Amino acid sequence: PKGQIGGSEVGHLTMGAGKVLTESLTRINLAFSDQSGVNNILHIPTFQQFIKNAQQKPAHLIGLISDGGVHSHINHLFSLLKIMKQQNCLSPNIHFISDGRDTPTQSGIIFAQQLLQLINQLKFGKVVTLLGRFFAMDRDNNLDRTKKAVSNILGESISIHLVGLIKAFENSYQQQITDEFIEPIVVDQDYSRVNDNEPFFFFNFRADRMRQLISMLKEKLPDSSFFTMTRYGDDYPYKVIFEKEKVDITLGKIISDHGLYQLRAAETEKAPHVTYFFNGGTEVVYKNEHRIICSSNKVKHDVMPEMKAKEITNNVIDFVTKKSPDFILVNYANSDMVGHTGNFPAIITAIQTLDRELERLCSYLIKQDYICVITADHGNSDLTYDLKTKEINTAHTLNPVPFIIYSSGNKYQLKPIEIVSFGLSDVAGTILDLMKIEKPKKEFNSLLEK
């Protein structure tokens, strides 16, 4: 939607698909706002099933509660609560995952106040736990973090117990703990544990940071019905409210269909983006597609802002020397992941590292007759302090991203910006032109001046 910051998922999906997709945020907004039309969420069979279950047992609603719009949106929860109330569901338990990453670092208390106001107005629902997204939404196999979140949701960690959601936020802020890093705690004095067969609704629409949490919860609760806002994975058996838009043709598929060899490289923080998302949101591995994934560090990224950039470069250079792939996709995570910390000295180190590794990799590739295309899926490190709010910015930005073609002799020219509207959907078509591969007729616009 206009004015909505981009994210790594939608960015890589768009670059790989060569077209602008109707995103989950837009589709869900329509389903909740279309009160009587064919798009209304109550027409969806799986949602009808959730409502039926929630009428018989108290449901558990779990998700990131903020207006960041990258993984979820607070308005979806508000609409969900109103519909459940109208449909005579039992009062649900809400598990509040705090943001502070795609939103200001201490904005969680504002969203908490908004939610409590609606709960009081509806006289429906209660917030039972509070979990920082650092714990609840880890995607890098830091299972100790996920275990803390799961134990909290299940009511097993009652020793860490504060009465009151607002008080929990205030106490965290007093200890200089921002929303992202709030330790999982129980905030309702009457909450004890999850009972048998209580339904769960996971309202994050972005998949990658919910997989660990939902998988570990399902191990503990095999008999509970799990509903997810979108499909979290091809092999996940849970009931899905909004199936993803199907992408039949991707850049990777076209390259593979031409019998060419391709390499995908990243560290684990961005592994899904250069594989699953770039391949149209599917688990497919194309013929002649090879992957190099370096294990991310197990510390906060501002502690080691260099991340795995050097290791990625070394591995790609070594692979190219041996195999000479026709297409290479590399993701350096530094400017995004360290940008999210808001730690300015660390961000400087991250960008210096990124600059050094880009120079090293591109200089090598040019000597091997490759053409380098440098771009990004969204902004982040370009804005570290918001002059309007006087706060550190940890979120993505709306600033334009670079698009640079670097080649021997710099012989390529882009269309004038007055003629064409640049976008991530044009990246795939431009690459196909550079590779001299015929493009599909409908999409895959190219930015090259011919």
Coordinates of C-alpha atoms in Angstrom, one line a residue:
P1 CA 0.0 0.0 0.0
K2 CA 1.1 3.6 -0.6
G3 CA 3.2 4.9 2.3
Q4 CA 4.0 1.5 3.7
I5 CA 7.6 0.7 4.2
G6 CA 9.0 -2.3 2.3
G7 CA 10.4 -5.5 3.7
S8 CA 12.9 -8.2 2.8
E9 CA 10.1 -10.7 2.0
V10 CA 8.1 -8.6 -0.4
G11 CA 11.3 -7.1 -1.9
H12 CA 12.8 -10.5 -2.8
L13 CA 9.4 -11.8 -4.0
T14 CA 9.0 -8.8 -6.3
M15 CA 12.6 -9.0 -7.6
G16 CA 12.2 -12.7 -8.3
A17 CA 8.8 -12.5 -9.8
G18 CA 9.4 -9.6 -12.2
K19 CA 6.1 -8.1 -11.3
V20 CA 4.2 -6.3 -8.5
L21 CA 2.2 -8.8 -6.5
T22 CA -0.9 -8.2 -4.5
E23 CA 0.6 -8.3 -1.1
S24 CA -0.8 -10.0 2.0
L25 CA -1.3 -6.7 3.8
T26 CA -3.5 -5.4 1.0
R27 CA -5.5 -8.6 0.7
I28 CA -6.1 -8.8 4.4
N29 CA -7.0 -5.1 4.7
L30 CA -9.7 -5.7 2.0
A31 CA -11.1 -8.8 3.7
F32 CA -11.6 -7.0 7.0
S33 CA -12.9 -3.8 5.5
D34 CA -15.3 -5.4 2.9
Q35 CA -18.2 -5.7 5.4
S36 CA -20.8 -7.3 3.1
G37 CA -19.0 -8.1 -0.2
V38 CA -17.5 -11.2 -1.7
N39 CA -14.1 -10.4 -0.2
N40 CA -15.3 -10.5 3.4
I41 CA -13.2 -12.7 5.6
L42 CA -16.4 -14.5 6.9
H43 CA -16.8 -16.1 3.5
I44 CA -13.5 -18.0 3.9
P45 CA -14.1 -21.6 5.0
T46 CA -11.0 -21.9 7.2
F47 CA -11.9 -18.7 9.0
Q48 CA -15.4 -20.0 9.5
Q49 CA -13.9 -23.1 11.1
F50 CA -11.8 -20.9 13.4
I51 CA -14.8 -19.0 14.5
K52 CA -16.7 -22.3 15.2
N53 CA -13.7 -23.5 17.3
A54 CA -13.5 -20.2 19.1
Q55 CA -17.1 -20.4 20.0
Q56 CA -16.5 -23.7 21.8
K57 CA -13.1 -23.0 23.5
P58 CA -11.2 -19.8 24.3
A59 CA -8.9 -19.0 21.5
H60 CA -5.3 -17.9 21.7
L61 CA -4.4 -15.0 19.4
I62 CA -0.6 -14.6 18.8
G63 CA 1.2 -12.1 16.8
L64 CA 3.3 -8.9 16.5
I65 CA 1.2 -6.0 17.8
S66 CA 2.2 -2.8 16.1
D67 CA 1.5 -0.7 13.0
G68 CA 4.8 -1.6 11.3
G69 CA 3.0 -3.4 8.5
V70 CA 6.1 -5.6 7.8
H71 CA 5.0 -8.8 9.6
S72 CA 1.6 -7.9 10.8
H73 CA -0.7 -4.9 11.5
I74 CA -2.5 -4.0 14.7
N75 CA -5.6 -3.2 12.8
H76 CA -6.0 -6.8 11.8
L77 CA -6.1 -7.8 15.4
F78 CA -8.7 -5.1 16.2
S79 CA -10.9 -6.3 13.3
L80 CA -10.4 -9.9 14.4
L81 CA -11.6 -9.1 18.0
K82 CA -14.6 -7.2 16.8
I83 CA -15.7 -10.1 14.5
M84 CA -15.1 -12.7 17.2
K85 CA -17.3 -10.6 19.6
Q86 CA -20.0 -10.3 16.9
Q87 CA -19.9 -14.1 16.3
N88 CA -20.4 -14.9 20.0
C89 CA -16.9 -16.4 20.4
L90 CA -15.6 -17.0 23.9
S91 CA -13.3 -14.3 25.2
P92 CA -9.8 -15.0 23.8
N93 CA -6.3 -14.9 25.3
I94 CA -4.0 -12.5 23.6
H95 CA -0.2 -13.1 23.5
F96 CA 1.3 -9.7 22.8
I97 CA 4.6 -9.8 20.8
S98 CA 6.2 -6.3 21.1
D99 CA 8.0 -4.8 18.1
G100 CA 10.5 -1.9 18.5
R101 CA 12.2 -2.9 15.3
D102 CA 9.8 -1.9 12.5
T103 CA 8.5 0.8 14.8
P104 CA 10.1 3.2 17.4
T105 CA 11.9 1.4 20.1
Q106 CA 9.5 2.3 22.9
S107 CA 6.2 2.5 21.0
G108 CA 4.9 -0.8 22.4
I109 CA 3.3 0.9 25.3
I110 CA 1.2 3.0 22.9
F111 CA 0.0 0.0 21.0
A112 CA -0.8 -1.7 24.4
Q113 CA -2.9 1.3 25.4
Q114 CA -4.8 1.2 22.1
L115 CA -5.5 -2.5 22.5
L116 CA -6.6 -2.3 26.1
Q117 CA -8.9 0.6 25.2
L118 CA -10.6 -1.7 22.6
I119 CA -10.8 -4.6 25.0
N120 CA -12.5 -2.4 27.6
Q121 CA -14.8 -1.0 24.9
L122 CA -15.8 -4.5 23.7
K123 CA -15.6 -6.1 27.1
F124 CA -14.0 -8.9 25.3
G125 CA -10.5 -10.5 25.4
K126 CA -7.6 -10.2 27.7
V127 CA -3.8 -9.9 27.2
V128 CA -2.2 -12.7 29.1
T129 CA 1.5 -12.6 28.1
L130 CA 4.1 -10.1 26.7
L131 CA 7.0 -11.3 24.6
G132 CA 9.7 -9.3 22.9
R133 CA 10.1 -10.2 19.2
F134 CA 13.8 -11.0 19.8
F135 CA 12.5 -14.2 21.6
A136 CA 9.1 -14.9 19.9
M137 CA 10.2 -14.3 16.3
D138 CA 13.7 -15.6 16.0
R139 CA 14.4 -17.3 12.6
D140 CA 18.0 -18.2 13.0
N141 CA 17.7 -21.4 15.1
N142 CA 18.4 -19.7 18.4
L143 CA 16.1 -22.2 20.0
D144 CA 16.8 -21.0 23.6
R145 CA 15.0 -17.8 22.7
T146 CA 12.1 -19.6 21.2
K147 CA 11.8 -21.9 24.2
K148 CA 11.5 -18.9 26.5
A149 CA 8.6 -17.6 24.4
V150 CA 6.9 -21.0 24.2
S151 CA 7.2 -21.6 28.0
N152 CA 5.7 -18.2 28.6
I153 CA 2.7 -18.9 26.2
L154 CA 2.1 -22.2 27.8
G155 CA 2.1 -20.7 31.3
E156 CA 5.1 -22.7 32.4
S157 CA 7.2 -19.6 33.5
I158 CA 4.9 -18.1 36.1
S159 CA 7.9 -17.3 38.2
I160 CA 8.5 -14.4 35.8
H161 CA 5.2 -12.8 36.5
L162 CA 4.1 -9.2 36.4
V163 CA 0.5 -8.0 36.9
G164 CA -0.5 -5.6 34.1
L165 CA 0.6 -5.1 30.6
I166 CA 1.3 -1.3 30.9
K167 CA 3.3 -1.9 34.1
A168 CA 5.4 -4.5 32.3
F169 CA 6.3 -2.0 29.6
E170 CA 7.1 0.7 32.1
N171 CA 9.4 -1.6 34.1
S172 CA 11.2 -2.7 30.9
Y173 CA 11.8 0.9 29.9
Q174 CA 13.1 1.8 33.3
Q175 CA 15.7 -0.9 32.9
Q176 CA 16.6 0.5 29.4
I177 CA 15.1 -2.6 27.7
T178 CA 13.3 -1.7 24.5
D179 CA 10.3 -3.4 23.0
E180 CA 12.2 -5.8 20.9
F181 CA 14.1 -7.3 23.8
I182 CA 11.4 -7.5 26.5
E183 CA 11.8 -10.9 28.3
P184 CA 8.7 -13.1 28.0
I185 CA 6.4 -12.5 31.0
V186 CA 2.9 -13.3 32.1
V187 CA 0.9 -10.2 32.6
D188 CA -2.5 -11.6 33.7
Q189 CA -2.7 -12.8 37.3
D190 CA -5.4 -15.3 36.4
Y191 CA -3.6 -16.9 33.5
S192 CA -2.2 -20.4 34.3
R193 CA -1.8 -22.6 31.3
V194 CA -3.2 -23.6 27.9
N195 CA -6.0 -26.1 28.2
D196 CA -6.6 -29.1 25.8
N197 CA -8.0 -28.4 22.3
E198 CA -7.9 -24.6 22.6
P199 CA -7.6 -23.1 19.1
F200 CA -4.6 -20.9 18.2
F201 CA -4.7 -18.1 15.6
F202 CA -1.3 -16.7 14.4
F203 CA -2.1 -13.3 12.8
N204 CA 1.4 -12.4 11.4
F205 CA 1.1 -12.5 7.6
R206 CA 4.8 -12.8 7.0
A207 CA 6.0 -16.4 7.4
D208 CA 9.7 -16.5 8.1
R209 CA 9.7 -15.2 11.7
M210 CA 6.8 -17.4 12.9
R211 CA 8.0 -20.8 11.8
Q212 CA 10.2 -21.6 14.9
L213 CA 7.5 -20.5 17.3
I214 CA 4.6 -22.4 15.7
S215 CA 6.7 -25.5 15.2
M216 CA 7.8 -25.7 18.8
L217 CA 4.3 -24.9 20.1
K218 CA 2.8 -27.7 18.0
E219 CA 5.2 -30.2 19.5
K220 CA 3.8 -29.2 22.9
L221 CA 0.1 -29.0 21.8
P222 CA -0.4 -31.8 19.2
D223 CA -4.2 -31.8 19.8
S224 CA -4.8 -28.0 19.4
S225 CA -6.1 -26.5 16.1
F226 CA -3.6 -24.1 14.6
F227 CA -4.8 -21.4 12.2
T228 CA -2.3 -19.1 10.4
M229 CA -3.1 -15.8 8.6
T230 CA -1.1 -16.9 5.6
R231 CA 0.8 -20.1 4.6
Y232 CA 4.0 -20.3 6.7
G233 CA 5.5 -23.0 4.5
D234 CA 4.7 -25.6 1.9
D235 CA 5.1 -28.5 4.4
Y236 CA 3.2 -26.8 7.2
P237 CA -0.1 -28.6 7.9
Y238 CA -1.9 -25.8 9.6
K239 CA -5.2 -24.3 8.4
V240 CA -4.5 -21.2 6.3
I241 CA -6.9 -18.2 6.1
F242 CA -5.2 -16.4 3.1
E243 CA -3.4 -18.6 0.6
K244 CA -0.5 -16.8 -1.2
E245 CA -0.7 -15.5 -4.7
K246 CA 0.7 -18.1 -7.0
V247 CA 3.9 -17.2 -8.9
D248 CA 4.3 -19.4 -11.9
I249 CA 7.4 -17.8 -13.5
T250 CA 10.4 -16.5 -11.6
L251 CA 13.8 -15.3 -12.7
G252 CA 15.4 -18.4 -11.2
K253 CA 13.0 -20.7 -13.2
I254 CA 13.7 -18.9 -16.4
I255 CA 17.5 -19.2 -15.9
S256 CA 17.1 -22.9 -15.0
D257 CA 14.8 -23.6 -18.0
H258 CA 17.6 -22.3 -20.2
G259 CA 19.9 -24.9 -18.9
L260 CA 22.0 -22.3 -17.0
Y261 CA 23.8 -22.7 -13.7
Q262 CA 22.9 -20.4 -10.8
L263 CA 24.3 -19.7 -7.3
R264 CA 22.5 -18.3 -4.3
A265 CA 24.6 -17.0 -1.3
A266 CA 23.7 -15.5 2.0
E267 CA 24.0 -16.0 5.7
T268 CA 21.2 -17.8 7.6
E269 CA 19.5 -14.5 8.6
K270 CA 18.8 -14.0 4.9
A271 CA 18.8 -17.6 3.6
P272 CA 15.0 -17.7 3.0
H273 CA 15.1 -14.5 1.0
V274 CA 17.6 -15.7 -1.6
T275 CA 15.9 -19.1 -1.9
Y276 CA 12.2 -19.4 -0.8
F277 CA 11.1 -15.8 -1.4
F278 CA 13.2 -15.2 -4.6
N279 CA 11.7 -18.4 -5.9
G280 CA 8.2 -17.1 -5.7
G281 CA 7.4 -18.2 -2.1
T282 CA 8.0 -21.9 -2.7
E283 CA 10.4 -24.4 -1.4
V284 CA 11.5 -25.5 -4.9
V285 CA 15.2 -25.9 -5.7
Y286 CA 15.6 -25.4 -9.4
K287 CA 17.7 -27.6 -11.6
N288 CA 21.3 -26.4 -11.5
E289 CA 20.6 -24.1 -8.5
H290 CA 23.4 -24.3 -5.9
R291 CA 23.2 -22.6 -2.5
I292 CA 25.9 -21.4 -0.1
I293 CA 24.5 -20.4 3.4
C294 CA 26.9 -19.2 6.1
S295 CA 25.8 -19.6 9.7
S296 CA 25.0 -16.2 11.2
N297 CA 26.6 -15.2 14.5
K298 CA 24.7 -16.0 17.7
V299 CA 25.0 -12.5 19.2
K300 CA 23.2 -9.2 18.7
H301 CA 24.4 -7.8 15.4
D302 CA 25.7 -4.6 16.7
V303 CA 28.2 -6.6 18.7
M304 CA 29.7 -8.1 15.5
P305 CA 28.5 -5.7 12.8
E306 CA 30.8 -7.3 10.2
M307 CA 28.5 -10.3 10.3
K308 CA 29.4 -13.0 7.7
A309 CA 30.1 -10.7 4.8
K310 CA 33.8 -11.6 4.4
E311 CA 32.9 -15.4 4.6
I312 CA 30.2 -15.0 2.0
T313 CA 32.6 -13.2 -0.3
N314 CA 35.3 -15.8 0.2
N315 CA 32.9 -18.6 -0.5
V316 CA 31.4 -17.0 -3.6
I317 CA 34.9 -16.3 -5.1
D318 CA 35.9 -19.9 -4.4
F319 CA 32.8 -21.3 -6.0
V320 CA 33.1 -19.0 -9.1
T321 CA 36.7 -20.1 -9.5
K322 CA 35.7 -23.7 -9.6
K323 CA 32.2 -23.7 -11.2
S324 CA 31.7 -20.4 -13.1
P325 CA 27.9 -20.2 -12.6
D326 CA 25.9 -18.2 -15.1
F327 CA 23.9 -16.2 -12.5
I328 CA 24.9 -15.3 -8.9
L329 CA 22.5 -13.9 -6.3
V330 CA 24.3 -12.6 -3.1
N331 CA 22.7 -11.0 -0.1
Y332 CA 24.8 -9.1 2.3
A333 CA 22.7 -8.6 5.5
N334 CA 24.8 -5.9 7.2
S335 CA 23.1 -2.7 6.4
D336 CA 19.6 -4.2 7.2
M337 CA 20.3 -6.3 10.3
V338 CA 22.7 -3.8 12.0
G339 CA 20.5 -1.0 10.9
H340 CA 17.7 -2.5 13.0
T341 CA 19.8 -2.0 16.1
G342 CA 20.0 1.7 15.8
N343 CA 23.6 1.6 17.1
F344 CA 25.2 4.3 14.9
P345 CA 28.9 3.3 15.5
A346 CA 28.0 -0.3 14.7
I347 CA 26.1 0.8 11.6
I348 CA 29.2 2.7 10.4
T349 CA 31.3 -0.5 10.8
A350 CA 28.6 -2.5 9.0
I351 CA 28.5 -0.2 6.0
Q352 CA 32.3 0.0 5.8
T353 CA 32.4 -3.8 5.8
L354 CA 29.7 -4.0 3.2
D355 CA 31.6 -1.5 1.0
R356 CA 34.8 -3.4 1.3
E357 CA 33.3 -6.7 0.5
L358 CA 31.3 -5.4 -2.4
E359 CA 34.5 -3.9 -3.9
R360 CA 36.3 -7.2 -3.4
L361 CA 33.6 -9.3 -4.9
C362 CA 32.8 -7.0 -7.8
S363 CA 36.4 -6.4 -8.7
Y364 CA 36.9 -10.2 -8.9
L365 CA 33.8 -10.8 -10.9
I366 CA 34.5 -8.1 -13.4
K367 CA 37.9 -9.8 -14.1
Q368 CA 35.9 -13.0 -14.8
D369 CA 33.7 -11.2 -17.4
Y370 CA 30.6 -11.0 -15.1
I371 CA 28.2 -8.0 -15.0
C372 CA 27.4 -6.8 -11.5
V373 CA 24.0 -5.4 -10.6
I374 CA 23.9 -3.8 -7.1
T375 CA 20.6 -3.0 -5.5
A376 CA 18.6 -3.3 -2.2
D377 CA 15.1 -4.5 -1.3
H378 CA 14.4 -1.5 1.1
G379 CA 16.1 1.2 3.1
N380 CA 17.3 1.0 6.7
S381 CA 20.8 2.3 7.6
D382 CA 20.1 5.4 5.5
L383 CA 18.1 6.8 8.4
T384 CA 19.3 6.1 11.9
Y385 CA 17.8 9.1 13.7
D386 CA 14.3 10.6 13.1
L387 CA 14.5 14.4 13.4
K388 CA 10.7 14.7 13.7
T389 CA 10.3 12.3 16.6
K390 CA 13.8 12.9 18.1
E391 CA 14.1 9.1 18.4
I392 CA 16.6 6.5 17.1
N393 CA 15.2 4.9 14.0
T394 CA 15.4 1.1 13.8
A395 CA 12.8 0.6 11.1
H396 CA 13.0 0.3 7.3
T397 CA 12.6 3.5 5.4
L398 CA 10.7 4.8 2.3
N399 CA 13.8 6.2 0.6
P400 CA 14.6 5.0 -2.9
V401 CA 17.2 2.2 -3.1
P402 CA 20.2 2.2 -5.5
F403 CA 20.3 0.4 -8.8
I404 CA 23.8 0.2 -10.2
I405 CA 25.1 -1.8 -13.2
Y406 CA 28.8 -2.3 -13.0
S407 CA 30.6 -3.9 -15.9
S408 CA 33.8 -3.8 -17.9
G409 CA 33.8 -0.5 -19.8
N410 CA 30.5 0.5 -18.2
K411 CA 28.7 0.1 -21.5
Y412 CA 25.1 -0.1 -20.3
Q413 CA 22.7 2.8 -19.9
L414 CA 19.4 2.9 -18.0
K415 CA 16.3 4.5 -19.4
P416 CA 15.7 8.1 -18.2
I417 CA 13.7 8.3 -15.0
E418 CA 11.3 10.7 -16.7
I419 CA 10.2 7.9 -19.1
V420 CA 10.0 4.9 -16.8
S421 CA 9.0 4.4 -13.2
F422 CA 11.8 2.4 -11.6
G423 CA 10.9 -0.4 -9.2
L424 CA 12.0 -3.7 -7.8
S425 CA 9.7 -5.5 -10.3
D426 CA 12.0 -4.3 -13.1
V427 CA 15.2 -6.0 -11.7
A428 CA 14.5 -9.4 -13.1
G429 CA 13.7 -8.1 -16.6
T430 CA 16.8 -6.0 -16.6
I431 CA 19.0 -9.0 -15.6
L432 CA 17.4 -11.1 -18.4
D433 CA 18.3 -8.4 -20.9
L434 CA 21.9 -8.4 -19.6
M435 CA 22.0 -12.1 -19.9
K436 CA 20.5 -11.9 -23.4
I437 CA 17.6 -14.2 -22.4
E438 CA 14.2 -13.7 -24.0
K439 CA 11.7 -12.3 -21.5
P440 CA 8.1 -13.5 -20.9
K441 CA 5.7 -11.2 -22.7
K442 CA 3.5 -9.9 -19.9
E443 CA 6.0 -9.0 -17.1
F444 CA 9.7 -8.6 -16.7
N445 CA 10.1 -5.0 -17.8
S446 CA 13.7 -3.9 -18.4
L447 CA 15.3 -0.7 -17.4
L448 CA 18.0 -0.9 -20.0
E449 CA 18.2 1.7 -22.7
K450 CA 18.4 -0.1 -26.1

